[in-house]
C-alpha cells in the first residue's frame, strides 16, 4: 500500500520523507488554510520534496471552472494530481482532464456508486472518506471493501485512495482490504510505530544492559 501524507505542513512532510515512506501528498482547501501559506507557493515546496503525486484541489463548482483551475494548479509541477469533487460537474472535469493526460483525484466520495462513476470517468484516484462516514455512525471501511470488489470485478485502473483516516487502525484495515493508497495525517503515521510492549521491552533491556557495565561505543 502506498502512503500519502494528508497535510500542507512542509516540516512534517520533510520529516516523514527522510524515512522514505512518503509516496505522495494530499492537500485540500482546509489544509491550505491551516498552513497559512499561499496555495501555489506551499504546493510548489511540497512538489519539490516529494517525487510522487501531490493532490491540489480546485474550488470552482462548474466543470469549466474546475478544468481551468486544475490546469493552473498543474502548472506548479509535473507531479500535481488535480483534485475535483465527486459531483456531476466534477465527473465532467475528471473526464476532460484525464483525457488530456492530467492525473485526477476525485475527492469527497461517500458511496460505491460514486466510485463506480469516477472509474468510468477515468479517475486516476478515487478518495473515499472513511472518518467522515464513521462520524455519522456508518462504517467507512465497508465502503473501501465495496469499492475494492467493484474495481476488481471489472479491472478498473483507478486507484483506491483511502482518505479521512483518523487512526492507525484505519491504516491497518485499509491495507488488509487492499486499498492502493492511504492518505493519513502525520500523527497517524507516527502512531503506527507505537506499541506499549515495545516501550516496556526496551525499558527492561536497557536496565539489564546497565547492570552489565558494558559499552558498545
Ligand atoms: C483527503 O484527500 C482529504 O484531504 C482528507 O483525508 C480529509 O480528512 P478529514 O475528514 O480528516 O478532514
mmCIF file of C-alpha atoms and ligand atoms in Angstrom:
data_model
loop_
_atom_site.group_PDB
_atom_site.id
_atom_site.type_symbol
_atom_site.label_atom_id
_atom_site.label_comp_id
_atom_site.label_asym_id
_atom_site.label_seq_id
_atom_site.Cartn_x
_atom_site.Cartn_y
_atom_site.Cartn_z
ATOM 1 C CA UNK A 1 0.000 0.000 0.000
ATOM 2 C CA UNK A 2 1.304 3.430 -0.893
ATOM 3 C CA UNK A 3 1.445 6.079 1.844
ATOM 4 C CA UNK A 4 0.379 9.632 1.068
ATOM 5 C CA UNK A 5 0.606 12.313 3.760
ATOM 6 C CA UNK A 6 -2.536 14.361 4.270
ATOM 7 C CA UNK A 7 -1.074 17.746 5.157
ATOM 8 C CA UNK A 8 0.348 21.000 3.798
ATOM 9 C CA UNK A 9 2.846 21.198 6.669
ATOM 10 C CA UNK A 10 6.273 21.282 4.994
ATOM 11 C CA UNK A 11 8.253 20.315 8.114
ATOM 12 C CA UNK A 12 6.043 17.291 8.748
ATOM 13 C CA UNK A 13 6.381 16.145 5.128
ATOM 14 C CA UNK A 14 10.166 16.618 5.201
ATOM 15 C CA UNK A 15 10.413 14.619 8.436
ATOM 16 C CA UNK A 16 8.477 11.660 7.002
ATOM 17 C CA UNK A 17 10.179 11.881 3.607
ATOM 18 C CA UNK A 18 13.554 11.282 5.324
ATOM 19 C CA UNK A 19 12.290 7.820 6.245
ATOM 20 C CA UNK A 20 11.476 7.101 2.607
ATOM 21 C CA UNK A 21 7.841 6.310 3.334
ATOM 22 C CA UNK A 22 6.139 9.185 1.534
ATOM 23 C CA UNK A 23 4.742 8.096 -1.819
ATOM 24 C CA UNK A 24 2.709 11.262 -2.276
ATOM 25 C CA UNK A 25 0.821 14.079 -0.555
ATOM 26 C CA UNK A 26 -2.799 15.160 -0.435
ATOM 27 C CA UNK A 27 -3.964 18.667 0.373
ATOM 28 C CA UNK A 28 -7.368 20.308 0.434
ATOM 29 C CA UNK A 29 -8.621 23.891 0.967
ATOM 30 C CA UNK A 30 -8.882 23.342 4.739
ATOM 31 C CA UNK A 31 -5.287 22.096 4.953
ATOM 32 C CA UNK A 32 -4.067 25.076 2.889
ATOM 33 C CA UNK A 33 -5.968 27.384 5.250
ATOM 34 C CA UNK A 34 -4.373 25.611 8.239
ATOM 35 C CA UNK A 35 -0.882 26.084 6.751
ATOM 36 C CA UNK A 36 -1.452 29.840 6.489
ATOM 37 C CA UNK A 37 0.522 29.747 3.217
ATOM 38 C CA UNK A 38 -0.193 30.759 -0.381
ATOM 39 C CA UNK A 39 -1.516 27.690 -2.214
ATOM 40 C CA UNK A 40 0.898 27.900 -5.143
ATOM 41 C CA UNK A 41 3.962 28.582 -3.006
ATOM 42 C CA UNK A 42 3.356 25.831 -0.484
ATOM 43 C CA UNK A 43 2.301 23.325 -3.146
ATOM 44 C CA UNK A 44 5.482 24.019 -5.121
ATOM 45 C CA UNK A 45 7.579 23.372 -1.998
ATOM 46 C CA UNK A 46 5.738 20.108 -1.398
ATOM 47 C CA UNK A 47 6.248 19.031 -5.019
ATOM 48 C CA UNK A 48 9.988 19.717 -4.675
ATOM 49 C CA UNK A 49 10.162 17.474 -1.600
ATOM 50 C CA UNK A 50 8.157 14.528 -2.927
ATOM 51 C CA UNK A 51 8.509 12.608 -6.198
ATOM 52 C CA UNK A 52 5.026 11.080 -6.142
ATOM 53 C CA UNK A 53 1.629 12.658 -6.818
ATOM 54 C CA UNK A 54 0.709 15.794 -4.886
ATOM 55 C CA UNK A 55 -3.033 16.420 -4.876
ATOM 56 C CA UNK A 56 -4.106 20.032 -5.131
ATOM 57 C CA UNK A 57 -7.807 20.833 -5.016
ATOM 58 C CA UNK A 58 -9.936 23.031 -7.252
ATOM 59 C CA UNK A 59 -12.684 25.172 -5.716
ATOM 60 C CA UNK A 60 -14.908 26.042 -8.703
ATOM 61 C CA UNK A 61 -18.333 24.397 -8.762
ATOM 62 C CA UNK A 62 -18.716 24.081 -12.540
ATOM 63 C CA UNK A 63 -16.706 21.769 -14.788
ATOM 64 C CA UNK A 64 -15.336 24.603 -16.880
ATOM 65 C CA UNK A 65 -14.031 26.380 -13.793
ATOM 66 C CA UNK A 66 -12.555 23.171 -12.358
ATOM 67 C CA UNK A 67 -10.760 22.472 -15.628
ATOM 68 C CA UNK A 68 -9.303 25.992 -15.759
ATOM 69 C CA UNK A 69 -8.247 25.905 -12.088
ATOM 70 C CA UNK A 70 -6.911 22.372 -12.437
ATOM 71 C CA UNK A 71 -4.721 23.330 -15.374
ATOM 72 C CA UNK A 72 -3.431 26.341 -13.446
ATOM 73 C CA UNK A 73 -2.557 24.123 -10.462
ATOM 74 C CA UNK A 74 -0.909 21.555 -12.752
ATOM 75 C CA UNK A 75 1.483 24.280 -13.936
ATOM 76 C CA UNK A 76 3.050 24.229 -10.445
ATOM 77 C CA UNK A 77 4.847 20.924 -11.084
ATOM 78 C CA UNK A 78 4.717 17.735 -13.147
ATOM 79 C CA UNK A 79 3.617 15.637 -10.164
ATOM 80 C CA UNK A 80 0.381 17.521 -9.448
ATOM 81 C CA UNK A 81 -2.780 15.430 -9.264
ATOM 82 C CA UNK A 82 -5.763 17.716 -9.778
ATOM 83 C CA UNK A 83 -8.394 17.160 -7.108
ATOM 84 C CA UNK A 84 -12.026 17.641 -8.077
ATOM 85 C CA UNK A 85 -15.140 16.913 -6.001
ATOM 86 C CA UNK A 86 -17.413 13.971 -6.724
ATOM 87 C CA UNK A 87 -20.250 15.977 -8.224
ATOM 88 C CA UNK A 88 -21.673 15.650 -11.714
ATOM 89 C CA UNK A 89 -19.610 18.681 -12.735
ATOM 90 C CA UNK A 90 -16.565 17.137 -11.068
ATOM 91 C CA UNK A 91 -17.006 13.972 -13.106
ATOM 92 C CA UNK A 92 -17.167 16.027 -16.302
ATOM 93 C CA UNK A 93 -13.978 17.834 -15.312
ATOM 94 C CA UNK A 94 -12.346 14.498 -14.446
ATOM 95 C CA UNK A 95 -13.126 13.066 -17.863
ATOM 96 C CA UNK A 96 -11.839 16.162 -19.666
ATOM 97 C CA UNK A 97 -8.652 16.461 -17.604
ATOM 98 C CA UNK A 98 -7.678 12.772 -17.691
ATOM 99 C CA UNK A 99 -8.322 12.734 -21.454
ATOM 100 C CA UNK A 100 -5.679 15.447 -21.725
ATOM 101 C CA UNK A 101 -3.232 13.367 -19.674
ATOM 102 C CA UNK A 102 -3.546 15.034 -16.265
ATOM 103 C CA UNK A 103 -3.698 12.958 -13.061
ATOM 104 C CA UNK A 104 -7.057 13.457 -11.355
ATOM 105 C CA UNK A 105 -8.033 12.633 -7.775
ATOM 106 C CA UNK A 106 -11.815 12.567 -7.360
ATOM 107 C CA UNK A 107 -12.486 13.509 -3.760
ATOM 108 C CA UNK A 108 -15.360 13.575 -1.268
ATOM 109 C CA UNK A 109 -16.530 10.080 -2.241
ATOM 110 C CA UNK A 110 -19.058 8.553 0.142
ATOM 111 C CA UNK A 111 -20.677 5.728 -1.885
ATOM 112 C CA UNK A 112 -19.710 2.805 -4.107
ATOM 113 C CA UNK A 113 -21.867 4.206 -6.909
ATOM 114 C CA UNK A 114 -19.936 7.462 -6.812
ATOM 115 C CA UNK A 115 -16.692 5.469 -7.017
ATOM 116 C CA UNK A 116 -18.034 3.478 -9.967
ATOM 117 C CA UNK A 117 -18.825 6.699 -11.838
ATOM 118 C CA UNK A 118 -15.370 8.108 -11.084
ATOM 119 C CA UNK A 119 -13.718 4.996 -12.525
ATOM 120 C CA UNK A 120 -15.908 5.267 -15.631
ATOM 121 C CA UNK A 121 -14.836 8.929 -15.941
ATOM 122 C CA UNK A 122 -11.192 7.808 -15.947
ATOM 123 C CA UNK A 123 -10.150 9.000 -12.476
ATOM 124 C CA UNK A 124 -6.546 8.300 -11.530
ATOM 125 C CA UNK A 125 -7.520 8.156 -7.835
ATOM 126 C CA UNK A 126 -10.828 7.860 -6.003
ATOM 127 C CA UNK A 127 -10.841 9.219 -2.451
ATOM 128 C CA UNK A 128 -13.451 7.558 -0.214
ATOM 129 C CA UNK A 129 -13.612 9.366 3.158
ATOM 130 C CA UNK A 130 -13.535 6.804 5.963
ATOM 131 C CA UNK A 131 -13.517 9.009 9.065
ATOM 132 C CA UNK A 132 -16.367 11.241 7.969
ATOM 133 C CA UNK A 133 -18.583 8.155 7.418
ATOM 134 C CA UNK A 134 -17.591 6.792 10.833
ATOM 135 C CA UNK A 135 -18.521 10.212 12.266
ATOM 136 C CA UNK A 136 -22.159 9.657 11.235
ATOM 137 C CA UNK A 137 -22.244 6.069 12.550
ATOM 138 C CA UNK A 138 -21.626 4.378 9.206
ATOM 139 C CA UNK A 139 -18.665 2.097 8.548
ATOM 140 C CA UNK A 140 -16.166 3.830 6.298
ATOM 141 C CA UNK A 141 -14.184 0.612 5.926
ATOM 142 C CA UNK A 142 -17.211 -1.161 4.405
ATOM 143 C CA UNK A 143 -17.091 1.423 1.619
ATOM 144 C CA UNK A 144 -13.418 0.688 0.912
ATOM 145 C CA UNK A 145 -14.246 -3.039 0.701
ATOM 146 C CA UNK A 146 -17.189 -2.449 -1.659
ATOM 147 C CA UNK A 147 -15.130 -0.280 -3.997
ATOM 148 C CA UNK A 148 -12.251 -2.801 -3.932
ATOM 149 C CA UNK A 149 -14.657 -5.547 -5.019
ATOM 150 C CA UNK A 150 -16.272 -3.485 -7.768
ATOM 151 C CA UNK A 151 -12.960 -2.261 -9.184
ATOM 152 C CA UNK A 152 -11.552 -5.811 -9.123
ATOM 153 C CA UNK A 153 -14.697 -7.205 -10.795
ATOM 154 C CA UNK A 154 -14.061 -5.023 -13.824
ATOM 155 C CA UNK A 155 -10.302 -4.448 -13.577
ATOM 156 C CA UNK A 156 -10.621 -0.672 -13.338
ATOM 157 C CA UNK A 157 -7.258 1.110 -13.217
ATOM 158 C CA UNK A 158 -8.489 3.823 -10.833
ATOM 159 C CA UNK A 159 -6.541 3.590 -7.576
ATOM 160 C CA UNK A 160 -8.440 3.475 -4.284
ATOM 161 C CA UNK A 161 -7.002 6.241 -2.107
ATOM 162 C CA UNK A 162 -8.409 5.673 1.386
ATOM 163 C CA UNK A 163 -8.861 9.158 2.870
ATOM 164 C CA UNK A 164 -10.135 10.837 6.021
ATOM 165 C CA UNK A 165 -8.036 8.397 8.011
ATOM 166 C CA UNK A 166 -8.083 9.158 11.704
ATOM 167 C CA UNK A 167 -6.368 6.224 13.431
ATOM 168 C CA UNK A 168 -3.513 3.761 12.987
ATOM 169 C CA UNK A 169 -6.156 1.031 12.996
ATOM 170 C CA UNK A 170 -7.720 2.631 9.898
ATOM 171 C CA UNK A 171 -4.340 2.205 8.171
ATOM 172 C CA UNK A 172 -4.193 -1.491 9.049
ATOM 173 C CA UNK A 173 -7.763 -2.107 7.930
ATOM 174 C CA UNK A 174 -7.268 -0.234 4.660
ATOM 175 C CA UNK A 175 -4.165 -2.347 3.979
ATOM 176 C CA UNK A 176 -5.993 -5.592 4.809
ATOM 177 C CA UNK A 177 -8.826 -4.720 2.428
ATOM 178 C CA UNK A 178 -6.345 -3.816 -0.280
ATOM 179 C CA UNK A 179 -6.642 -0.051 -0.728
ATOM 180 C CA UNK A 180 -3.985 1.001 -3.239
ATOM 181 C CA UNK A 181 -3.102 4.113 -1.249
ATOM 182 C CA UNK A 182 -3.907 5.508 2.179
ATOM 183 C CA UNK A 183 -3.537 9.181 2.961
ATOM 184 C CA UNK A 184 -3.115 9.998 6.622
ATOM 185 C CA UNK A 185 -2.104 12.955 8.777
ATOM 186 C CA UNK A 186 1.495 12.770 10.091
ATOM 187 C CA UNK A 187 0.380 11.963 13.663
ATOM 188 C CA UNK A 188 -1.446 8.839 12.463
ATOM 189 C CA UNK A 189 1.626 7.626 10.551
ATOM 190 C CA UNK A 190 3.743 8.177 13.676
ATOM 191 C CA UNK A 191 1.176 6.311 15.787
ATOM 192 C CA UNK A 192 1.645 3.231 13.582
ATOM 193 C CA UNK A 193 5.122 2.756 15.087
ATOM 194 C CA UNK A 194 3.957 2.877 18.700
ATOM 195 C CA UNK A 195 3.308 -0.157 20.906
ATOM 196 C CA UNK A 196 3.344 -0.252 24.735
ATOM 197 C CA UNK A 197 5.112 -3.637 24.715
ATOM 198 C CA UNK A 198 7.914 -2.155 22.584
ATOM 199 C CA UNK A 199 8.389 0.623 25.173
ATOM 200 C CA UNK A 200 8.213 -1.861 28.071
ATOM 201 C CA UNK A 201 10.637 -4.282 26.418
ATOM 202 C CA UNK A 202 13.123 -1.525 25.647
ATOM 203 C CA UNK A 203 12.997 -0.259 29.219
ATOM 204 C CA UNK A 204 13.800 -3.709 30.666
ATOM 205 C CA UNK A 205 16.575 -4.386 28.111
ATOM 206 C CA UNK A 206 18.215 -1.059 28.985
ATOM 207 C CA UNK A 207 18.000 -1.757 32.744
ATOM 208 C CA UNK A 208 19.718 -5.135 32.252
ATOM 209 C CA UNK A 209 22.315 -3.615 29.932
ATOM 210 C CA UNK A 210 23.218 -1.048 32.572
ATOM 211 C CA UNK A 211 23.881 -3.912 35.005
ATOM 212 C CA UNK A 212 26.491 -5.401 32.631
ATOM 213 C CA UNK A 213 28.562 -2.192 32.866
ATOM 214 C CA UNK A 214 29.460 -2.599 29.171
ATOM 215 C CA UNK A 215 29.527 -0.034 26.351
ATOM 216 C CA UNK A 216 29.163 -0.637 22.610
ATOM 217 C CA UNK A 217 30.971 2.569 21.613
HETATM 218 C C1 LIG B 1 -8.201 13.650 1.559
HETATM 219 O O1 LIG B 1 -7.723 13.880 0.472
HETATM 220 C C2 LIG B 1 -8.660 14.681 2.488
HETATM 221 O O2 LIG B 1 -7.761 15.752 2.401
HETATM 222 C C3 LIG B 1 -8.657 14.233 3.923
HETATM 223 O O3 LIG B 1 -8.286 12.882 4.050
HETATM 224 C C4 LIG B 1 -9.876 14.609 4.694
HETATM 225 O O4 LIG B 1 -9.736 14.162 6.013
HETATM 226 P P1 LIG B 1 -10.660 14.687 7.197
HETATM 227 O O5 LIG B 1 -12.021 14.086 7.034
HETATM 228 O O6 LIG B 1 -9.991 14.207 8.438
HETATM 229 O O7 LIG B 1 -10.704 16.187 7.080
#
